[in-house]
PDB file of C-alpha atoms in Angstrom:
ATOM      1  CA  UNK Q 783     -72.833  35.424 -19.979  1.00  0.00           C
ATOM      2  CA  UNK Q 784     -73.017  39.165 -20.913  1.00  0.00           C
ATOM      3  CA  UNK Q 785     -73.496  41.421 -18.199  1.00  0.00           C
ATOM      4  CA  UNK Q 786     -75.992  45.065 -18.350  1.00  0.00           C
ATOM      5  CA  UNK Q 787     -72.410  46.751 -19.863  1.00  0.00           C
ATOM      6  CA  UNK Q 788     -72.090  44.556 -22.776  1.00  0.00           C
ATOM      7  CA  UNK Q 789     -73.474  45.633 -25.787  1.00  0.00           C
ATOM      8  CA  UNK Q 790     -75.444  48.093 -24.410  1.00  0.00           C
ATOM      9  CA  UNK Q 791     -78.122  50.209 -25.705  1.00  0.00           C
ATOM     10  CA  UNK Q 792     -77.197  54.291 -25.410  1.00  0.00           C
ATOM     11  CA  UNK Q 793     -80.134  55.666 -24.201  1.00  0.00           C
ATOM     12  CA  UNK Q 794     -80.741  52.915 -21.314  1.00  0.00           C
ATOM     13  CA  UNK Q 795     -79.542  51.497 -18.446  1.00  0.00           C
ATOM     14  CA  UNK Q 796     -79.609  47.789 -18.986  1.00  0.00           C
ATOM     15  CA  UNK Q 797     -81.616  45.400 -21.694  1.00  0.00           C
ATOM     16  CA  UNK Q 798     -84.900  44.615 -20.782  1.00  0.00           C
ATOM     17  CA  UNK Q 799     -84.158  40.538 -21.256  1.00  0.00           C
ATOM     18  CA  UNK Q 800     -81.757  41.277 -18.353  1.00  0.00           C
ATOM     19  CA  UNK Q 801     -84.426  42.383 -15.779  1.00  0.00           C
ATOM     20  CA  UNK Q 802     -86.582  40.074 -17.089  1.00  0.00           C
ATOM     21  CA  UNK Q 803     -84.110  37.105 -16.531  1.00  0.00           C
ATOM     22  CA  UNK Q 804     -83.681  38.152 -12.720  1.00  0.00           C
ATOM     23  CA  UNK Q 805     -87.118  38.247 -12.393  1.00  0.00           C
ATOM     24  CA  UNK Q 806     -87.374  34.606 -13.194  1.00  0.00           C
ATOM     25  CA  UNK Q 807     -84.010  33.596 -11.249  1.00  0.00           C
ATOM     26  CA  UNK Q 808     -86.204  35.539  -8.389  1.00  0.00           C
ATOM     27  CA  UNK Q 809     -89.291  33.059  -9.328  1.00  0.00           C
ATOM     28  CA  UNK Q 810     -87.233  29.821  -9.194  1.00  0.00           C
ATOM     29  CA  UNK Q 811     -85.482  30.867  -5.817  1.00  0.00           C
ATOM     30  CA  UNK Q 812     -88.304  31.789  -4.636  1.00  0.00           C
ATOM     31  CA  UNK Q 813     -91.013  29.063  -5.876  1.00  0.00           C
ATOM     32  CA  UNK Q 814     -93.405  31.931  -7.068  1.00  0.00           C
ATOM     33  CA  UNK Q 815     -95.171  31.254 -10.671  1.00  0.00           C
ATOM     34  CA  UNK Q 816     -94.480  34.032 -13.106  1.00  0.00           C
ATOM     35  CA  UNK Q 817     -96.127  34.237 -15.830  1.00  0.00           C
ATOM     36  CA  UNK Q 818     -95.727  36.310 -19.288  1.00  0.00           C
ATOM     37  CA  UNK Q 819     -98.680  38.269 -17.837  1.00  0.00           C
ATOM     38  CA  UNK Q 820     -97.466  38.934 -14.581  1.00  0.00           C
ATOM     39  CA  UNK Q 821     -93.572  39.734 -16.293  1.00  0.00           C
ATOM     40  CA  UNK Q 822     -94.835  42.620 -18.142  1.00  0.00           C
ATOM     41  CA  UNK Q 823     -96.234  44.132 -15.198  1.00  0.00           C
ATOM     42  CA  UNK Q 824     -92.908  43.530 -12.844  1.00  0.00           C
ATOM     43  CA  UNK Q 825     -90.864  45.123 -15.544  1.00  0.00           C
ATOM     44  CA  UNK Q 826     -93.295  48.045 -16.114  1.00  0.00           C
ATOM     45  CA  UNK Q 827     -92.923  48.404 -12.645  1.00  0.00           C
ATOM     46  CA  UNK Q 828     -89.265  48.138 -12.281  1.00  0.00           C
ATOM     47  CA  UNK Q 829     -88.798  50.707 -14.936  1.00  0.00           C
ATOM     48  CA  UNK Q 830     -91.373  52.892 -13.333  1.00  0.00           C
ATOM     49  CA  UNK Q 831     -89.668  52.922 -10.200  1.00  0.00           C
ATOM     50  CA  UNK Q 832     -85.676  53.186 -11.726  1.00  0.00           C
ATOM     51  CA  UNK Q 833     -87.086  56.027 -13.291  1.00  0.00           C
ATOM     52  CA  UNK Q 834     -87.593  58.275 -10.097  1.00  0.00           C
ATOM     53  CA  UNK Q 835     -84.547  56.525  -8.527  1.00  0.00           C
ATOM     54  CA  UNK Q 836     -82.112  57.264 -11.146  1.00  0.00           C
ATOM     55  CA  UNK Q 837     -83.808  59.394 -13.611  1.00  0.00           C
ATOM     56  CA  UNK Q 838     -82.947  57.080 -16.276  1.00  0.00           C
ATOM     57  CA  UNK Q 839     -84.756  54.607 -18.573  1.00  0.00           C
ATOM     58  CA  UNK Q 840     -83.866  51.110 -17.537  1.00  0.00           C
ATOM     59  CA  UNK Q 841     -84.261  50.140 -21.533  1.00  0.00           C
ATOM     60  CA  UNK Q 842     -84.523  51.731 -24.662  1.00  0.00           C
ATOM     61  CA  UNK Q 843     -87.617  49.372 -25.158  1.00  0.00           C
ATOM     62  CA  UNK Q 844     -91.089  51.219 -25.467  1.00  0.00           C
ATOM     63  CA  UNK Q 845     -94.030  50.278 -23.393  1.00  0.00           C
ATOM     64  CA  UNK Q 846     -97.717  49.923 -24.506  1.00  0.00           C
ATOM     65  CA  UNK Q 847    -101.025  49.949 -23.482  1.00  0.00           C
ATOM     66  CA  UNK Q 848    -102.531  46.773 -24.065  1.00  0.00           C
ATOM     67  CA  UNK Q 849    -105.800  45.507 -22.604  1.00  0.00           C
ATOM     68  CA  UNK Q 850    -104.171  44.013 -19.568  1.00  0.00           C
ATOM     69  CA  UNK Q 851    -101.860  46.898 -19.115  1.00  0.00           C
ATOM     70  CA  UNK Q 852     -98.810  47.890 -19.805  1.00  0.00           C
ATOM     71  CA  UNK Q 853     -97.159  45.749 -21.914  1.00  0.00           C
ATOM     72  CA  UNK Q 854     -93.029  45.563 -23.547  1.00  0.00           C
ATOM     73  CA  UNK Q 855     -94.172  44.156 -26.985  1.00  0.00           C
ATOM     74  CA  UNK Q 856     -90.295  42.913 -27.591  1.00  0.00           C
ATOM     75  CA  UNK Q 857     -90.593  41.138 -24.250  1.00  0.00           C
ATOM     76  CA  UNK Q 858     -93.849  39.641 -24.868  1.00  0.00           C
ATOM     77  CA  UNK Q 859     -92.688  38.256 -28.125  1.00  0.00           C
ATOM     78  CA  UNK Q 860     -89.532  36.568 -26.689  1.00  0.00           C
ATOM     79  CA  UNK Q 861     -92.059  35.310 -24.009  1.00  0.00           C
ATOM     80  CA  UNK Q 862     -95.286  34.316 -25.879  1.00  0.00           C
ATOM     81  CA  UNK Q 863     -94.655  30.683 -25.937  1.00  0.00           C
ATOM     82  CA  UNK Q 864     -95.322  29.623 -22.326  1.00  0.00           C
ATOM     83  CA  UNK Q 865     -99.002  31.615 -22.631  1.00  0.00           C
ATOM     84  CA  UNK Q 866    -100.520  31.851 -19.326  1.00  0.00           C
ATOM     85  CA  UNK Q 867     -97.870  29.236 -18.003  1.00  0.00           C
ATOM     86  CA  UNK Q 868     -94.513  29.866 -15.690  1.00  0.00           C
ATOM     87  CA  UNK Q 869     -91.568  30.957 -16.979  1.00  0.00           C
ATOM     88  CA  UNK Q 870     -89.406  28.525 -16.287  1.00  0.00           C
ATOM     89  CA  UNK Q 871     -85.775  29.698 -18.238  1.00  0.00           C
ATOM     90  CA  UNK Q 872     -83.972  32.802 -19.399  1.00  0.00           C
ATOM     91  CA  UNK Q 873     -84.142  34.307 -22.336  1.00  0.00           C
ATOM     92  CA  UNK Q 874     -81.460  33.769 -24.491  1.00  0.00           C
ATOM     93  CA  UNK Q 875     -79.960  35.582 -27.794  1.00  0.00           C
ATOM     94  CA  UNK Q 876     -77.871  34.654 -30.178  1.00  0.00           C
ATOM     95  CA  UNK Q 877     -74.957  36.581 -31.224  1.00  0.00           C
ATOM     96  CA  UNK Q 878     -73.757  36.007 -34.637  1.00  0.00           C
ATOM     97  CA  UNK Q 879     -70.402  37.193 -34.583  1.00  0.00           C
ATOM     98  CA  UNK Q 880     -69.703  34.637 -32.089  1.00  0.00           C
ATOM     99  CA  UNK Q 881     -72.320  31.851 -32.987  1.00  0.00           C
ATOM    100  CA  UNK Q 882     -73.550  31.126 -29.724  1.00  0.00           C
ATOM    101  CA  UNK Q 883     -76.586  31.672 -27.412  1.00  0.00           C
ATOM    102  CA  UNK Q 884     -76.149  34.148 -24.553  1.00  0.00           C
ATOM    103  CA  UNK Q 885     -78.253  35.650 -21.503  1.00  0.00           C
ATOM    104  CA  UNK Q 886     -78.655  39.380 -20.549  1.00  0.00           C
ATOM    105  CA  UNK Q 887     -77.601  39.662 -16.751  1.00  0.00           C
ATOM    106  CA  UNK Q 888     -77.711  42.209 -14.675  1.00  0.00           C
ATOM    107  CA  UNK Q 889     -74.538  42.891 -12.881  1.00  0.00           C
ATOM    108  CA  UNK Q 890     -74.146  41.601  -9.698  1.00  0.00           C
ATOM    109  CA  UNK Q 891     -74.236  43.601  -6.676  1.00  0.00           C
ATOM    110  CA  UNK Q 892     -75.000  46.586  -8.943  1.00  0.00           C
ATOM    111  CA  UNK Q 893     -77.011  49.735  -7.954  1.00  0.00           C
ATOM    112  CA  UNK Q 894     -79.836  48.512 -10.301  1.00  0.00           C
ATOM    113  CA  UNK Q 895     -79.329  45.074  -9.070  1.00  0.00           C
ATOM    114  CA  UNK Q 896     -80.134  46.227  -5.842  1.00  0.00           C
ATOM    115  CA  UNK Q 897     -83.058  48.694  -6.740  1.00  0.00           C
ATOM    116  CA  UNK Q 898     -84.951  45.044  -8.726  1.00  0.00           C
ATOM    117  CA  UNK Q 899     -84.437  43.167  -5.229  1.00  0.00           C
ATOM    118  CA  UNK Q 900     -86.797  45.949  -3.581  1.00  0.00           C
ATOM    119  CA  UNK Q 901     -89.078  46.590  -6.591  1.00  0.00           C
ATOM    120  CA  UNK Q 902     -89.234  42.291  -6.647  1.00  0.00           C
ATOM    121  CA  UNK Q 903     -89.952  41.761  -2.773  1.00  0.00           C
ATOM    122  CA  UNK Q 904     -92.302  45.101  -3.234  1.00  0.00           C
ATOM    123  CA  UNK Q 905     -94.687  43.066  -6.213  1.00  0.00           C
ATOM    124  CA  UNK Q 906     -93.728  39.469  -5.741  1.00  0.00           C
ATOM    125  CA  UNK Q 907     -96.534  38.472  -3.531  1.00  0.00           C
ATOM    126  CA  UNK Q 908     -99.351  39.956  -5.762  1.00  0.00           C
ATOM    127  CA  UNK Q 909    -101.144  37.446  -8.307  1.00  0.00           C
ATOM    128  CA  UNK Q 910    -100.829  38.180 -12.213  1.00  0.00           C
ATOM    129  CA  UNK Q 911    -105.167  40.034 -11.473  1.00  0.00           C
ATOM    130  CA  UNK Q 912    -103.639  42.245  -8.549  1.00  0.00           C
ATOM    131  CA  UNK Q 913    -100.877  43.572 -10.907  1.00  0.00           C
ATOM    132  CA  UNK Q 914    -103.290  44.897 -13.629  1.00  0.00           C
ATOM    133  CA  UNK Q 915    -105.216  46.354 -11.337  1.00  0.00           C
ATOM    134  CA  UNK Q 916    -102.937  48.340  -9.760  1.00  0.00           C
ATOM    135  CA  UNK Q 917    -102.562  49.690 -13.938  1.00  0.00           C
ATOM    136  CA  UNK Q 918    -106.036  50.199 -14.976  1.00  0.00           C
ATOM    137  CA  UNK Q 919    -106.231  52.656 -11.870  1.00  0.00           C
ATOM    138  CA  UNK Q 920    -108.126  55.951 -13.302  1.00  0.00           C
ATOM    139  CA  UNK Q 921    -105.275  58.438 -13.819  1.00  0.00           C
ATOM    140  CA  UNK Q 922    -102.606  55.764 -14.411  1.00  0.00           C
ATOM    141  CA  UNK Q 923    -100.166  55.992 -17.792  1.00  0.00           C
ATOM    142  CA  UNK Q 924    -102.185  53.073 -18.908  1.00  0.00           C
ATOM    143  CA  UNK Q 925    -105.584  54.409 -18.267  1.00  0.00           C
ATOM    144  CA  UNK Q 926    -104.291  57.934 -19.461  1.00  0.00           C
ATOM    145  CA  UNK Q 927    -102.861  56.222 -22.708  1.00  0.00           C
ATOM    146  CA  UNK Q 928    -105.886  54.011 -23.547  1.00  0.00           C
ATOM    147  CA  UNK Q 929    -108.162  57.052 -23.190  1.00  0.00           C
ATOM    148  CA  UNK Q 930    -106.426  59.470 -25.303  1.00  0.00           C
ATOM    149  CA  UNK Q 931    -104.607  56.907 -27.626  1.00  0.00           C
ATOM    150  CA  UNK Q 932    -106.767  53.491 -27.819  1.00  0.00           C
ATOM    151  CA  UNK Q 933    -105.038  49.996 -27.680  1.00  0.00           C
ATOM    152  CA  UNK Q 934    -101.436  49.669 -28.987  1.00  0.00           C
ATOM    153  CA  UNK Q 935    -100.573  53.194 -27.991  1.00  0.00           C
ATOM    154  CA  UNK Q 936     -96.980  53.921 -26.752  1.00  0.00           C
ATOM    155  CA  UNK Q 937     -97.411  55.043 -22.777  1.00  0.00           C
ATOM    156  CA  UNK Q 938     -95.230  58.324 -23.200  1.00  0.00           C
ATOM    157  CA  UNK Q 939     -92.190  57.908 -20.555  1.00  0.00           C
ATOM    158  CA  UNK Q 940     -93.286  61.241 -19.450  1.00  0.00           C
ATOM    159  CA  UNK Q 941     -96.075  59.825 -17.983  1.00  0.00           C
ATOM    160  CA  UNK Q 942     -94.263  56.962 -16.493  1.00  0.00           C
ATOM    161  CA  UNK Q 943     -91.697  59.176 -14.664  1.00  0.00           C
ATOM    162  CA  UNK Q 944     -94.498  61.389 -13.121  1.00  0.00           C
ATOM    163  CA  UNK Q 945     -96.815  58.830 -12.682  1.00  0.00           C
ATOM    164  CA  UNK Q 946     -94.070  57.378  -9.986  1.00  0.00           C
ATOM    165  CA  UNK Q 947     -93.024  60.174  -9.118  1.00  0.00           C
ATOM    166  CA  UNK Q 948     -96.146  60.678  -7.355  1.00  0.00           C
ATOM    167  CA  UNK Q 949     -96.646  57.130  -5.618  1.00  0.00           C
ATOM    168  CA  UNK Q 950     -93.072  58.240  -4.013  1.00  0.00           C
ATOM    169  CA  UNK Q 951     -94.564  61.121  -2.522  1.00  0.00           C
ATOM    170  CA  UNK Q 952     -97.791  59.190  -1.508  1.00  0.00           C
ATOM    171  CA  UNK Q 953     -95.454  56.712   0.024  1.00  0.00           C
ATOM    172  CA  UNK Q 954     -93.235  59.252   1.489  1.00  0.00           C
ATOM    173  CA  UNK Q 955     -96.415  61.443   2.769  1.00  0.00           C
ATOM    174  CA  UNK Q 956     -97.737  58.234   4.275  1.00  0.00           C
ATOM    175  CA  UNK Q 957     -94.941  57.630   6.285  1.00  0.00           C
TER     176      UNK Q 957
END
């Protein structure tokens, strides 16, 4: 199994199939139904968040603004097939130069390993309805993408970062 270092992309962190995959390990262990819907949000989320903790993209992957929010088009591909059912296995690629299958994994016990068990316990409990909501919020990328952009826009990273930035200091004000 490759880990986050193997063939990674330059201008991220990890591959987006490998916080996807702990997010469904997470699902399994925890007997929680995730759903292609509910993925995209998790891992909007988790790069959200990674980006005011490390100031780093987690993956070179773009997000969009789709009609339920943001939305990792290459992730929602790979995913499409269970519909509004639970993911029930990792994603797997092939690699040609060694003709087999393989899984993105994050490394364990890794700083960004750590950061998804927070951002997971953080959104687990909220239902696939909950998550877009918390997206479509006036002021959020999403809402400020779909405004100024329409459907299918790319939610600037920009936006993302700052966007986080300030639930941190909400967070950090409210405590």
């Amino acid at each position: 199994m490759h880990q986050s270092g193997d063939k990674e992309k330059s201008d991220g962190i990890c591959h987006v199939s490998a916080v996807a995959n702990y997010f469904t390990e997470c699902s399994k262990r925890d007997k929680i139904i995730l759903t292609n819907l509910s993925m995209q949000k998790l891992v909007y989320f988790a790069y959200g968040w990674t980006a005011v903790f490390t100031e780093r993209k987690l993956f070179y992957d773009h997000i969009e603004a789709w009609q339920y929010g943001p939305v990792i088009p290459s992730l929602y591909h790979q995913l499409k097939r269970y519909g509004s059912r639970q993911i029930t296995q990792k994603l797997l690629e092939y690699d040609y130069d060694k003709n087999e299958f393989f899984s993105w994994n994050l490394t364990e016990g890794s700083g960004i390993q750590k950061l998804m068990i927070h951002i997971w316990h953080r959104y687990k409990s909220l239902s696939p309805n909950e998550m877009v909501e918390l997206t479509h919020k006036p002021g959020t990328p999403w809402f400020e993408t779909i405004s100024n952009h329409g459907y299918h826009a790319t939610i600037d990273d920009d936006l993302i970062r700052n966007h986080f930035h300030e639930l941190a200091k909400t967070r950090l004000n409210k405590s």
